[in-house]
Tab-separated table of C-alpha atoms in Angstrom:
chain	number	residue	atom	x	y	z
A	1	UNK	CA	-19.118	24.308	55.981
A	2	UNK	CA	-20.784	24.888	59.339
A	3	UNK	CA	-24.505	25.284	59.932
A	4	UNK	CA	-25.804	28.728	59.025
A	5	UNK	CA	-28.643	30.720	60.572
A	6	UNK	CA	-30.091	34.177	59.965
A	7	UNK	CA	-31.841	36.681	62.228
A	8	UNK	CA	-33.713	39.616	60.662
A	9	UNK	CA	-34.490	42.578	62.928
A	10	UNK	CA	-37.941	43.806	61.885
A	11	UNK	CA	-39.667	44.887	65.110
A	12	UNK	CA	-39.346	48.672	64.957
A	13	UNK	CA	-42.203	50.966	64.007
A	14	UNK	CA	-40.042	53.514	62.170
A	15	UNK	CA	-41.425	56.787	63.505
A	16	UNK	CA	-39.306	58.868	61.123
A	17	UNK	CA	-41.255	57.415	58.206
A	18	UNK	CA	-44.288	59.321	59.556
A	19	UNK	CA	-46.593	56.611	58.306
A	20	UNK	CA	-49.347	54.262	59.447
A	21	UNK	CA	-47.415	51.510	57.644
A	22	UNK	CA	-44.642	49.878	59.662
A	23	UNK	CA	-41.183	50.659	58.391
A	24	UNK	CA	-40.085	47.258	57.098
A	25	UNK	CA	-43.319	46.939	55.090
A	26	UNK	CA	-42.669	50.053	53.018
A	27	UNK	CA	-42.123	48.855	49.446
A	28	UNK	CA	-39.018	49.245	47.332
A	29	UNK	CA	-39.834	48.572	43.664
A	30	UNK	CA	-43.181	47.167	44.730
A	31	UNK	CA	-41.976	44.735	47.400
A	32	UNK	CA	-41.733	45.304	51.197
A	33	UNK	CA	-38.130	45.976	52.170
A	34	UNK	CA	-38.043	43.071	54.648
A	35	UNK	CA	-39.216	40.704	51.909
A	36	UNK	CA	-36.221	41.705	49.781
A	37	UNK	CA	-33.986	40.450	52.595
A	38	UNK	CA	-35.860	37.161	52.951
A	39	UNK	CA	-35.567	36.687	49.174
A	40	UNK	CA	-31.796	37.108	49.294
A	41	UNK	CA	-31.383	34.766	52.266
A	42	UNK	CA	-33.636	32.166	50.648
A	43	UNK	CA	-31.133	31.910	47.793
A	44	UNK	CA	-28.332	30.993	50.195
A	45	UNK	CA	-27.626	27.814	52.113
A	46	UNK	CA	-29.291	29.011	55.330
A	47	UNK	CA	-30.622	26.334	57.701
A	48	UNK	CA	-33.062	28.582	59.562
A	49	UNK	CA	-34.325	32.172	59.208
A	50	UNK	CA	-35.779	33.923	62.276
A	51	UNK	CA	-37.550	37.274	61.864
A	52	UNK	CA	-37.897	39.421	64.979
A	53	UNK	CA	-41.292	41.125	64.857
A	54	UNK	CA	-42.987	43.702	67.044
A	55	UNK	CA	-44.970	46.587	65.579
A	56	UNK	CA	-47.218	45.351	62.792
A	57	UNK	CA	-46.324	41.742	63.567
A	58	UNK	CA	-49.422	40.243	61.949
A	59	UNK	CA	-48.920	42.259	58.771
A	60	UNK	CA	-45.271	41.195	58.565
A	61	UNK	CA	-46.244	37.538	59.033
A	62	UNK	CA	-48.924	37.879	56.377
A	63	UNK	CA	-46.350	39.175	53.877
A	64	UNK	CA	-43.574	36.677	54.628
A	65	UNK	CA	-45.691	33.600	55.377
A	66	UNK	CA	-43.885	30.394	56.267
A	67	UNK	CA	-40.613	31.357	54.585
A	68	UNK	CA	-39.271	32.310	58.010
A	69	UNK	CA	-39.867	31.562	61.673
A	70	UNK	CA	-40.827	34.388	64.015
A	71	UNK	CA	-39.928	35.718	67.448
A	72	UNK	CA	-41.890	38.540	69.095
A	73	UNK	CA	-40.174	41.518	70.710
A	74	UNK	CA	-43.051	43.014	72.675
A	75	UNK	CA	-41.019	45.942	74.029
A	76	UNK	CA	-38.353	47.559	71.852
A	77	UNK	CA	-35.270	47.755	74.064
A	78	UNK	CA	-32.548	47.812	71.430
A	79	UNK	CA	-30.923	45.575	68.853
A	80	UNK	CA	-29.260	43.331	71.435
A	81	UNK	CA	-32.576	42.714	73.157
A	82	UNK	CA	-34.194	42.002	69.764
A	83	UNK	CA	-31.685	39.293	68.889
A	84	UNK	CA	-32.221	37.717	72.314
A	85	UNK	CA	-35.805	37.004	71.246
A	86	UNK	CA	-34.427	34.423	68.786
A	87	UNK	CA	-32.802	32.414	71.576
A	88	UNK	CA	-35.606	29.804	71.869
A	89	UNK	CA	-35.018	28.921	68.217
A	90	UNK	CA	-31.201	29.014	68.115
A	91	UNK	CA	-29.887	28.431	71.645
A	92	UNK	CA	-27.038	25.872	71.873
A	93	UNK	CA	-26.888	25.348	68.110
A	94	UNK	CA	-23.435	25.128	66.525
A	95	UNK	CA	-22.616	27.294	63.543
A	96	UNK	CA	-22.694	30.819	62.159
A	97	UNK	CA	-25.518	33.300	62.625
A	98	UNK	CA	-25.856	36.343	60.384
A	99	UNK	CA	-27.876	39.251	61.797
A	100	UNK	CA	-29.415	41.727	59.347
A	101	UNK	CA	-31.582	44.781	59.991
A	102	UNK	CA	-34.928	44.705	58.199
A	103	UNK	CA	-34.423	48.150	56.665
A	104	UNK	CA	-31.519	47.274	54.322
A	105	UNK	CA	-33.385	46.059	51.207
A	106	UNK	CA	-30.480	46.683	48.825
A	107	UNK	CA	-28.268	44.047	50.427
A	108	UNK	CA	-27.528	41.226	47.972
A	109	UNK	CA	-27.058	37.526	48.563
A	110	UNK	CA	-23.543	37.836	47.106
A	111	UNK	CA	-22.502	40.299	49.826
A	112	UNK	CA	-24.147	38.255	52.582
A	113	UNK	CA	-22.396	35.124	51.356
A	114	UNK	CA	-19.033	36.910	51.109
A	115	UNK	CA	-19.434	38.063	54.710
A	116	UNK	CA	-20.230	34.570	55.980
A	117	UNK	CA	-17.414	32.979	54.003
A	118	UNK	CA	-14.940	35.582	55.295
A	119	UNK	CA	-16.114	34.981	58.864
A	120	UNK	CA	-15.671	31.223	58.536
A	121	UNK	CA	-12.323	31.495	56.734
A	122	UNK	CA	-10.969	33.788	59.464
A	123	UNK	CA	-12.363	31.445	62.131
A	124	UNK	CA	-13.647	34.557	63.876
A	125	UNK	CA	-16.193	34.683	66.658
A	126	UNK	CA	-17.564	38.036	65.457
A	127	UNK	CA	-17.391	39.673	62.022
A	128	UNK	CA	-18.975	43.025	61.280
A	129	UNK	CA	-19.824	44.192	57.775
A	130	UNK	CA	-18.550	47.729	57.344
A	131	UNK	CA	-18.752	50.375	54.665
A	132	UNK	CA	-17.263	53.809	54.052
A	133	UNK	CA	-19.550	56.794	53.535
A	134	UNK	CA	-18.622	60.370	52.684
A	135	UNK	CA	-21.312	61.452	55.153
A	136	UNK	CA	-21.590	58.892	57.970
A	137	UNK	CA	-24.030	60.958	60.058
A	138	UNK	CA	-26.456	58.770	61.986
A	139	UNK	CA	-24.458	55.564	61.622
A	140	UNK	CA	-22.451	53.747	64.254
A	141	UNK	CA	-18.682	54.226	63.784
A	142	UNK	CA	-16.190	51.376	63.547
A	143	UNK	CA	-13.193	52.264	65.704
A	144	UNK	CA	-9.939	50.445	64.932
A	145	UNK	CA	-6.747	50.239	66.996
A	146	UNK	CA	-3.176	50.857	65.908
A	147	UNK	CA	-3.022	47.340	64.426
A	148	UNK	CA	-6.106	48.077	62.266
A	149	UNK	CA	-8.141	45.623	64.310
A	150	UNK	CA	-11.734	46.375	65.298
A	151	UNK	CA	-11.583	47.871	68.758
A	152	UNK	CA	-15.231	48.847	69.211
A	153	UNK	CA	-18.361	50.194	67.537
A	154	UNK	CA	-19.800	53.441	68.834
A	155	UNK	CA	-23.350	54.580	68.089
A	156	UNK	CA	-23.566	58.078	66.620
A	157	UNK	CA	-25.371	59.446	69.680
A	158	UNK	CA	-22.646	58.131	71.980
A	159	UNK	CA	-19.631	58.995	69.802
A	160	UNK	CA	-17.092	61.651	70.758
A	161	UNK	CA	-16.314	64.474	68.328
A	162	UNK	CA	-13.150	62.656	67.285
A	163	UNK	CA	-15.018	59.385	66.740
A	164	UNK	CA	-17.630	61.151	64.623
A	165	UNK	CA	-14.884	62.038	62.126
A	166	UNK	CA	-14.453	58.340	61.309
A	167	UNK	CA	-16.175	57.479	58.002
A	168	UNK	CA	-16.109	53.685	58.346
A	169	UNK	CA	-19.581	52.770	59.493
A	170	UNK	CA	-21.307	49.776	60.983
A	171	UNK	CA	-23.854	48.521	58.451
A	172	UNK	CA	-25.825	46.681	61.136
A	173	UNK	CA	-24.959	43.343	59.533
A	174	UNK	CA	-22.906	40.840	61.561
A	175	UNK	CA	-21.770	37.266	61.665
A	176	UNK	CA	-21.447	35.565	65.039
A	177	UNK	CA	-20.475	32.232	66.399
A	178	UNK	CA	-24.003	31.268	67.403
A	179	UNK	CA	-23.183	29.916	70.869
A	180	UNK	CA	-21.033	32.954	71.721
A	181	UNK	CA	-23.808	35.299	70.546
A	182	UNK	CA	-26.478	34.167	72.964
A	183	UNK	CA	-24.023	33.699	75.833
A	184	UNK	CA	-22.598	37.231	75.390
A	185	UNK	CA	-26.043	38.855	75.074
A	186	UNK	CA	-26.701	37.926	78.714
A	187	UNK	CA	-23.882	40.330	79.673
A	188	UNK	CA	-24.847	43.299	77.496
A	189	UNK	CA	-25.640	46.438	79.529
A	190	UNK	CA	-28.029	49.289	78.747
A	191	UNK	CA	-25.750	51.939	80.273
A	192	UNK	CA	-25.821	54.355	77.325
A	193	UNK	CA	-27.573	57.488	76.067
A	194	UNK	CA	-30.620	55.560	74.841
A	195	UNK	CA	-30.898	53.129	77.753
A	196	UNK	CA	-30.955	50.275	75.229
A	197	UNK	CA	-29.164	46.962	74.842
A	198	UNK	CA	-26.889	47.370	71.822
A	199	UNK	CA	-25.935	44.362	69.727
A	200	UNK	CA	-22.461	45.839	68.918
A	201	UNK	CA	-21.566	45.451	72.609
A	202	UNK	CA	-21.158	41.734	71.875
A	203	UNK	CA	-17.971	42.709	70.017
A	204	UNK	CA	-16.562	44.322	73.160
A	205	UNK	CA	-17.456	41.268	75.256
A	206	UNK	CA	-15.813	38.969	72.725
A	207	UNK	CA	-12.627	41.053	72.760
A	208	UNK	CA	-12.567	41.038	76.552
A	209	UNK	CA	-12.589	37.250	76.370
A	210	UNK	CA	-9.667	37.275	73.951
A	211	UNK	CA	-11.802	36.052	71.028
A	212	UNK	CA	-11.286	37.010	67.396
A	213	UNK	CA	-13.261	40.020	66.140
A	214	UNK	CA	-12.807	41.101	62.513
A	215	UNK	CA	-14.427	43.366	59.941
A	216	UNK	CA	-15.248	42.804	56.297
A	217	UNK	CA	-15.651	45.979	54.216
A	218	UNK	CA	-18.109	45.803	51.346
A	219	UNK	CA	-17.002	47.028	47.933
A	220	UNK	CA	-20.490	48.367	47.201
A	221	UNK	CA	-21.502	50.895	49.889
A	222	UNK	CA	-24.931	51.623	48.378
A	223	UNK	CA	-26.065	48.100	49.289
A	224	UNK	CA	-25.828	48.939	52.958
A	225	UNK	CA	-28.029	52.050	52.973
A	226	UNK	CA	-30.543	51.868	55.820
A	227	UNK	CA	-34.061	53.211	55.283
A	228	UNK	CA	-35.048	55.579	58.064
A	229	UNK	CA	-37.260	58.105	56.268
A	230	UNK	CA	-38.948	58.810	52.942
A	231	UNK	CA	-35.788	60.419	51.542
A	232	UNK	CA	-33.834	57.189	52.121
A	233	UNK	CA	-36.762	55.218	50.686
A	234	UNK	CA	-36.734	57.235	47.450
A	235	UNK	CA	-32.969	56.815	47.171
A	236	UNK	CA	-33.254	53.042	47.635
A	237	UNK	CA	-36.057	52.888	45.063
A	238	UNK	CA	-33.854	54.615	42.513
A	239	UNK	CA	-30.889	52.308	43.168
A	240	UNK	CA	-33.030	49.161	43.065
A	241	UNK	CA	-34.763	50.275	39.856
A	242	UNK	CA	-31.415	50.893	38.170
A	243	UNK	CA	-30.072	47.531	39.358
A	244	UNK	CA	-33.104	45.630	38.039
A	245	UNK	CA	-33.138	47.430	34.689
A	246	UNK	CA	-29.402	46.938	34.142
A	247	UNK	CA	-29.705	43.214	34.819
A	248	UNK	CA	-32.467	42.868	32.218
A	249	UNK	CA	-30.465	44.844	29.667
A	250	UNK	CA	-27.459	42.601	30.228
A	251	UNK	CA	-29.768	39.629	29.606
A	252	UNK	CA	-30.731	40.936	26.165
A	253	UNK	CA	-33.729	43.182	26.857
A	254	UNK	CA	-33.874	46.586	25.143
A	255	UNK	CA	-35.063	49.258	27.581
A	256	UNK	CA	-35.375	52.440	25.556
A	257	UNK	CA	-35.456	54.836	28.529
A	258	UNK	CA	-34.257	53.066	31.669
A	259	UNK	CA	-34.797	56.127	33.865
A	260	UNK	CA	-38.520	56.075	33.077
A	261	UNK	CA	-39.116	52.319	33.115
A	262	UNK	CA	-40.251	50.562	36.299
A	263	UNK	CA	-39.760	46.791	36.545
A	264	UNK	CA	-40.461	44.756	39.678
A	265	UNK	CA	-37.853	42.424	41.201
A	266	UNK	CA	-39.746	39.212	40.332
A	267	UNK	CA	-40.454	40.023	36.684
A	268	UNK	CA	-38.991	37.629	34.085
A	269	UNK	CA	-38.234	38.975	30.604
A	270	UNK	CA	-36.750	36.962	27.737
A	271	UNK	CA	-34.231	38.255	25.212
A	272	UNK	CA	-35.068	40.659	22.380
A	273	UNK	CA	-38.037	42.114	24.205
A	274	UNK	CA	-38.333	45.889	23.768
A	275	UNK	CA	-39.622	47.993	26.669
A	276	UNK	CA	-40.670	51.470	25.539
A	277	UNK	CA	-40.590	54.551	27.820
A	278	UNK	CA	-43.057	55.013	30.666
A	279	UNK	CA	-43.840	51.327	31.307
A	280	UNK	CA	-44.535	49.770	34.704
A	281	UNK	CA	-44.139	45.983	34.847
A	282	UNK	CA	-44.678	44.354	38.238
A	283	UNK	CA	-45.571	41.237	40.203
A	284	UNK	CA	-44.976	37.749	38.821
A	285	UNK	CA	-45.042	38.913	35.215
A	286	UNK	CA	-43.399	36.884	32.423
A	287	UNK	CA	-42.721	38.434	29.020
A	288	UNK	CA	-41.638	36.083	26.229
A	289	UNK	CA	-39.105	36.781	23.487
A	290	UNK	CA	-39.486	39.434	20.744
A	291	UNK	CA	-42.456	41.222	22.307
A	292	UNK	CA	-42.842	44.999	22.519
A	293	UNK	CA	-44.301	46.593	25.641
A	294	UNK	CA	-45.296	50.226	25.647
A	295	UNK	CA	-44.987	53.073	25.568
A	296	UNK	CA	-46.813	53.955	28.795
A	297	UNK	CA	-48.184	50.476	29.426
A	298	UNK	CA	-48.774	48.726	32.741
A	299	UNK	CA	-48.473	44.952	33.099
A	300	UNK	CA	-49.004	43.229	36.449
A	301	UNK	CA	-48.951	39.515	37.378
A	302	UNK	CA	-49.454	38.495	33.751
A	303	UNK	CA	-47.874	36.357	31.045
A	304	UNK	CA	-47.216	37.948	27.665
A	305	UNK	CA	-46.416	35.590	24.783
A	306	UNK	CA	-43.845	35.845	22.001
A	307	UNK	CA	-43.916	38.573	19.358
A	308	UNK	CA	-46.814	40.356	21.060
A	309	UNK	CA	-47.343	44.116	21.149
A	310	UNK	CA	-48.947	45.899	24.128
A	311	UNK	CA	-49.291	49.597	23.336
A	312	UNK	CA	-50.546	52.294	25.742
A	313	UNK	CA	-52.539	49.639	27.628
A	314	UNK	CA	-53.073	47.897	30.980
A	315	UNK	CA	-52.861	44.117	31.480
A	316	UNK	CA	-53.555	42.690	34.951
A	317	UNK	CA	-53.522	39.074	36.202
A	318	UNK	CA	-54.103	37.676	32.733
A	319	UNK	CA	-52.508	35.537	30.048
A	320	UNK	CA	-51.791	36.867	26.570
A	321	UNK	CA	-50.688	34.564	23.744
A	322	UNK	CA	-48.245	34.862	20.850
A	323	UNK	CA	-48.502	37.369	17.982
A	324	UNK	CA	-51.185	39.375	19.757
A	325	UNK	CA	-51.808	43.095	19.287
A	326	UNK	CA	-53.253	44.947	22.265
A	327	UNK	CA	-54.121	48.634	22.254
A	328	UNK	CA	-53.718	51.453	22.126
A	329	UNK	CA	-55.735	52.210	25.268
A	330	UNK	CA	-57.022	48.700	25.937
A	331	UNK	CA	-57.672	47.305	29.415
A	332	UNK	CA	-57.206	43.587	30.021
A	333	UNK	CA	-58.643	42.973	33.476
A	334	UNK	CA	-58.004	39.974	35.792
A	335	UNK	CA	-58.711	36.353	34.792
A	336	UNK	CA	-58.612	37.013	31.058
A	337	UNK	CA	-56.992	34.608	28.585
A	338	UNK	CA	-56.132	36.043	25.192
A	339	UNK	CA	-55.182	33.416	22.584
A	340	UNK	CA	-52.649	33.555	19.758
A	341	UNK	CA	-53.015	35.958	16.805
A	342	UNK	CA	-55.769	37.953	18.528
A	343	UNK	CA	-56.352	41.665	18.127
A	344	UNK	CA	-57.711	43.696	21.047
A	345	UNK	CA	-57.884	47.255	19.764
A	346	UNK	CA	-58.264	50.757	21.067
A	347	UNK	CA	-60.621	51.427	23.974
A	348	UNK	CA	-61.532	47.764	24.425
A	349	UNK	CA	-62.057	46.349	27.922
A	350	UNK	CA	-61.828	42.608	28.550
A	351	UNK	CA	-62.726	41.125	31.952
A	352	UNK	CA	-62.692	37.468	33.060
A	353	UNK	CA	-63.009	36.302	29.478
A	354	UNK	CA	-61.288	34.025	26.971
A	355	UNK	CA	-60.686	35.091	23.387
A	356	UNK	CA	-59.456	32.244	21.193
A	357	UNK	CA	-57.061	32.170	18.228
A	358	UNK	CA	-57.349	34.737	15.433
A	359	UNK	CA	-60.381	36.565	16.816
A	360	UNK	CA	-60.703	40.345	16.747
A	361	UNK	CA	-62.212	42.902	19.089
A	362	UNK	CA	-60.949	45.941	17.284
A	363	UNK	CA	-62.387	48.933	19.115
A	364	UNK	CA	-64.737	50.455	21.677
A	365	UNK	CA	-66.133	47.225	23.129
A	366	UNK	CA	-66.688	45.613	26.514
A	367	UNK	CA	-66.177	41.847	26.742
A	368	UNK	CA	-66.940	40.630	30.261
A	369	UNK	CA	-67.587	37.090	31.566
A	370	UNK	CA	-67.437	35.779	28.012
A	371	UNK	CA	-66.042	32.927	25.935
A	372	UNK	CA	-65.098	33.983	22.429
A	373	UNK	CA	-64.147	31.206	20.000
A	374	UNK	CA	-61.726	31.156	17.063
A	375	UNK	CA	-61.927	33.448	14.034
A	376	UNK	CA	-64.715	35.557	15.537
A	377	UNK	CA	-65.143	39.226	14.700
A	378	UNK	CA	-66.659	41.554	17.279
A	379	UNK	CA	-67.653	44.921	15.871
A	380	UNK	CA	-67.200	48.385	17.278
A	381	UNK	CA	-69.272	49.226	20.356
A	382	UNK	CA	-70.290	45.666	21.207
A	383	UNK	CA	-71.195	45.003	24.838
A	384	UNK	CA	-71.648	41.685	26.598
A	385	UNK	CA	-74.359	42.649	29.074
A	386	UNK	CA	-73.189	40.405	31.912
A	387	UNK	CA	-74.727	41.903	35.070
A	388	UNK	CA	-78.413	41.860	36.033
A	389	UNK	CA	-77.917	43.900	39.200
A	390	UNK	CA	-77.329	40.850	41.398
A	391	UNK	CA	-75.440	38.193	39.435
A	392	UNK	CA	-72.958	37.938	36.579
A	393	UNK	CA	-73.862	35.800	33.548
A	394	UNK	CA	-71.833	34.327	30.695
A	395	UNK	CA	-71.884	35.158	27.008
A	396	UNK	CA	-70.595	32.544	24.546
A	397	UNK	CA	-69.581	33.571	21.037
A	398	UNK	CA	-68.605	30.474	19.077
A	399	UNK	CA	-66.074	29.994	16.253
A	400	UNK	CA	-66.474	32.189	13.189
A	401	UNK	CA	-69.308	34.293	14.586
A	402	UNK	CA	-69.670	37.886	13.375
A	403	UNK	CA	-71.059	40.494	15.754
A	404	UNK	CA	-72.118	43.730	14.091
A	405	UNK	CA	-71.226	47.073	15.642
A	406	UNK	CA	-73.226	48.555	18.535
A	407	UNK	CA	-74.710	45.191	19.518
A	408	UNK	CA	-75.801	44.269	23.035
A	409	UNK	CA	-75.510	40.575	23.924
A	410	UNK	CA	-77.668	40.160	27.040
A	411	UNK	CA	-76.267	37.212	29.016
A	412	UNK	CA	-76.779	34.358	29.457
A	413	UNK	CA	-76.747	33.975	25.698
A	414	UNK	CA	-74.964	31.957	22.998
A	415	UNK	CA	-74.108	33.096	19.488
A	416	UNK	CA	-73.385	29.811	17.735
A	417	UNK	CA	-70.835	28.910	15.056
A	418	UNK	CA	-70.784	31.062	11.967
A	419	UNK	CA	-73.801	33.117	13.043
A	420	UNK	CA	-74.222	36.810	12.254
A	421	UNK	CA	-75.658	39.493	14.506
A	422	UNK	CA	-76.846	42.586	12.673
A	423	UNK	CA	-75.469	45.955	13.697
A	424	UNK	CA	-77.426	47.730	16.416
A	425	UNK	CA	-79.131	44.564	17.696
A	426	UNK	CA	-79.950	43.709	21.291
A	427	UNK	CA	-79.719	39.926	21.518
A	428	UNK	CA	-81.633	38.229	24.346
A	429	UNK	CA	-82.002	34.702	22.880
A	430	UNK	CA	-79.480	32.196	21.526
A	431	UNK	CA	-78.578	32.627	17.854
A	432	UNK	CA	-78.486	29.340	15.846
A	433	UNK	CA	-75.509	28.288	13.710
A	434	UNK	CA	-75.050	30.329	10.513
A	435	UNK	CA	-78.213	32.327	11.219
A	436	UNK	CA	-78.594	36.094	10.904
A	437	UNK	CA	-80.153	37.651	13.982
A	438	UNK	CA	-81.689	41.109	13.733
A	439	UNK	CA	-83.091	42.614	16.932
A	440	UNK	CA	-83.939	46.233	16.186
A	441	UNK	CA	-86.903	48.302	15.063
A	442	UNK	CA	-87.547	48.521	11.317
A	443	UNK	CA	-86.546	51.891	9.884
A	444	UNK	CA	-89.390	54.225	8.942
A	445	UNK	CA	-88.861	57.532	7.094
A	446	UNK	CA	-91.347	60.402	7.629
A	447	UNK	CA	-91.307	62.411	4.397
A	448	UNK	CA	-91.623	66.197	4.868
A	449	UNK	CA	-91.473	65.906	8.687
A	450	UNK	CA	-88.850	68.624	9.228
A	451	UNK	CA	-90.688	71.142	7.086
A	452	UNK	CA	-93.967	70.621	8.984
A	453	UNK	CA	-92.100	70.828	12.338
A	454	UNK	CA	-90.503	74.143	11.389
A	455	UNK	CA	-93.904	75.604	10.464
A	456	UNK	CA	-95.370	74.671	13.856
A	457	UNK	CA	-92.451	76.337	15.678
């Protein structure tokens, strides 16, 4: 197999998106469309990936990092001109170069690989990936001769009425002999309606030289949809969502209502997990076997253990153990670590805290900047008072401690092993092991008070 290279065209602003965000950075299922392409190429045997950047170049580089090299197209003068920007990286290299537009996020590595293998098998100098659309409006048309060979590609704006009737379209994805590509680009003209240098003109130059130009038609046209406006973006989102959900279901995940379940492309879910309707699961989330998520839960960049239930709740950038019950209406905020066999009940908020094995925070509590040991019980309405207006402080609740309802633990403070805190207490000093701490006013009853008050009124 020859050397393989990839060029991604990602320099355009995308004015039809009518957005401050550059086109290729618009997300599909939570990930910028250009990043989807880099992901697919990264799973192939590609020696070098070059991304052509222009508008929003720093933002694109920030998203893609060092997974690709970059070439700057300062002035957008067409697709041919954009590819020329990669010449310093690829000039004089032997092998095959695939060129992909940055607005085709649905393209899969399987289709890209099929295209490259077809190109190499045919020993072609140019191979264009084509597709057939019922409505090809806006796409370049692939014009074949009487021998069914590719004769030329005509942009929609430059096509004749007869050529516009052709429904085989240029997807904007090509394979080239790398040395031919950069040699032919020097001869591409901008004598067209847009005054731009079109990459498809390389096909015409190759044919003039008697070189082999072929086309490979994809069996899945929806992969090749280009994103030019918000309507296309919504369509791509729907297709990608369906593709992701179907793959999880084939892997043994039960998705009760796949039309109303949103799962990101990098999420990992083990078999026999049940996803209830209305869930949104994104980022680098991992969900272990036999867990139940939902309904209407959101999990982002988190790990959920085995046989755990997350019901009507939000979990973000946290780790949740095995056999845990969360919710309904709980909020697990970033940097939290929930151990095995823990219960975090309704209207409980946990932030930057650890809760160890078999502890319970059953309802209406705030646990922030805290360490909760094993077998602890935290009563209803408990608050770890972690913020003094300038700094955050830690609360430590050791193994077996019992915190009565409506208690305030004013950090920094430690409730030691087996200690009890009486309901309604405000704790400002450490509580010794197995002690009972009461920090509230003694009750006093005023006999006959209401009767005397009514007489005065």
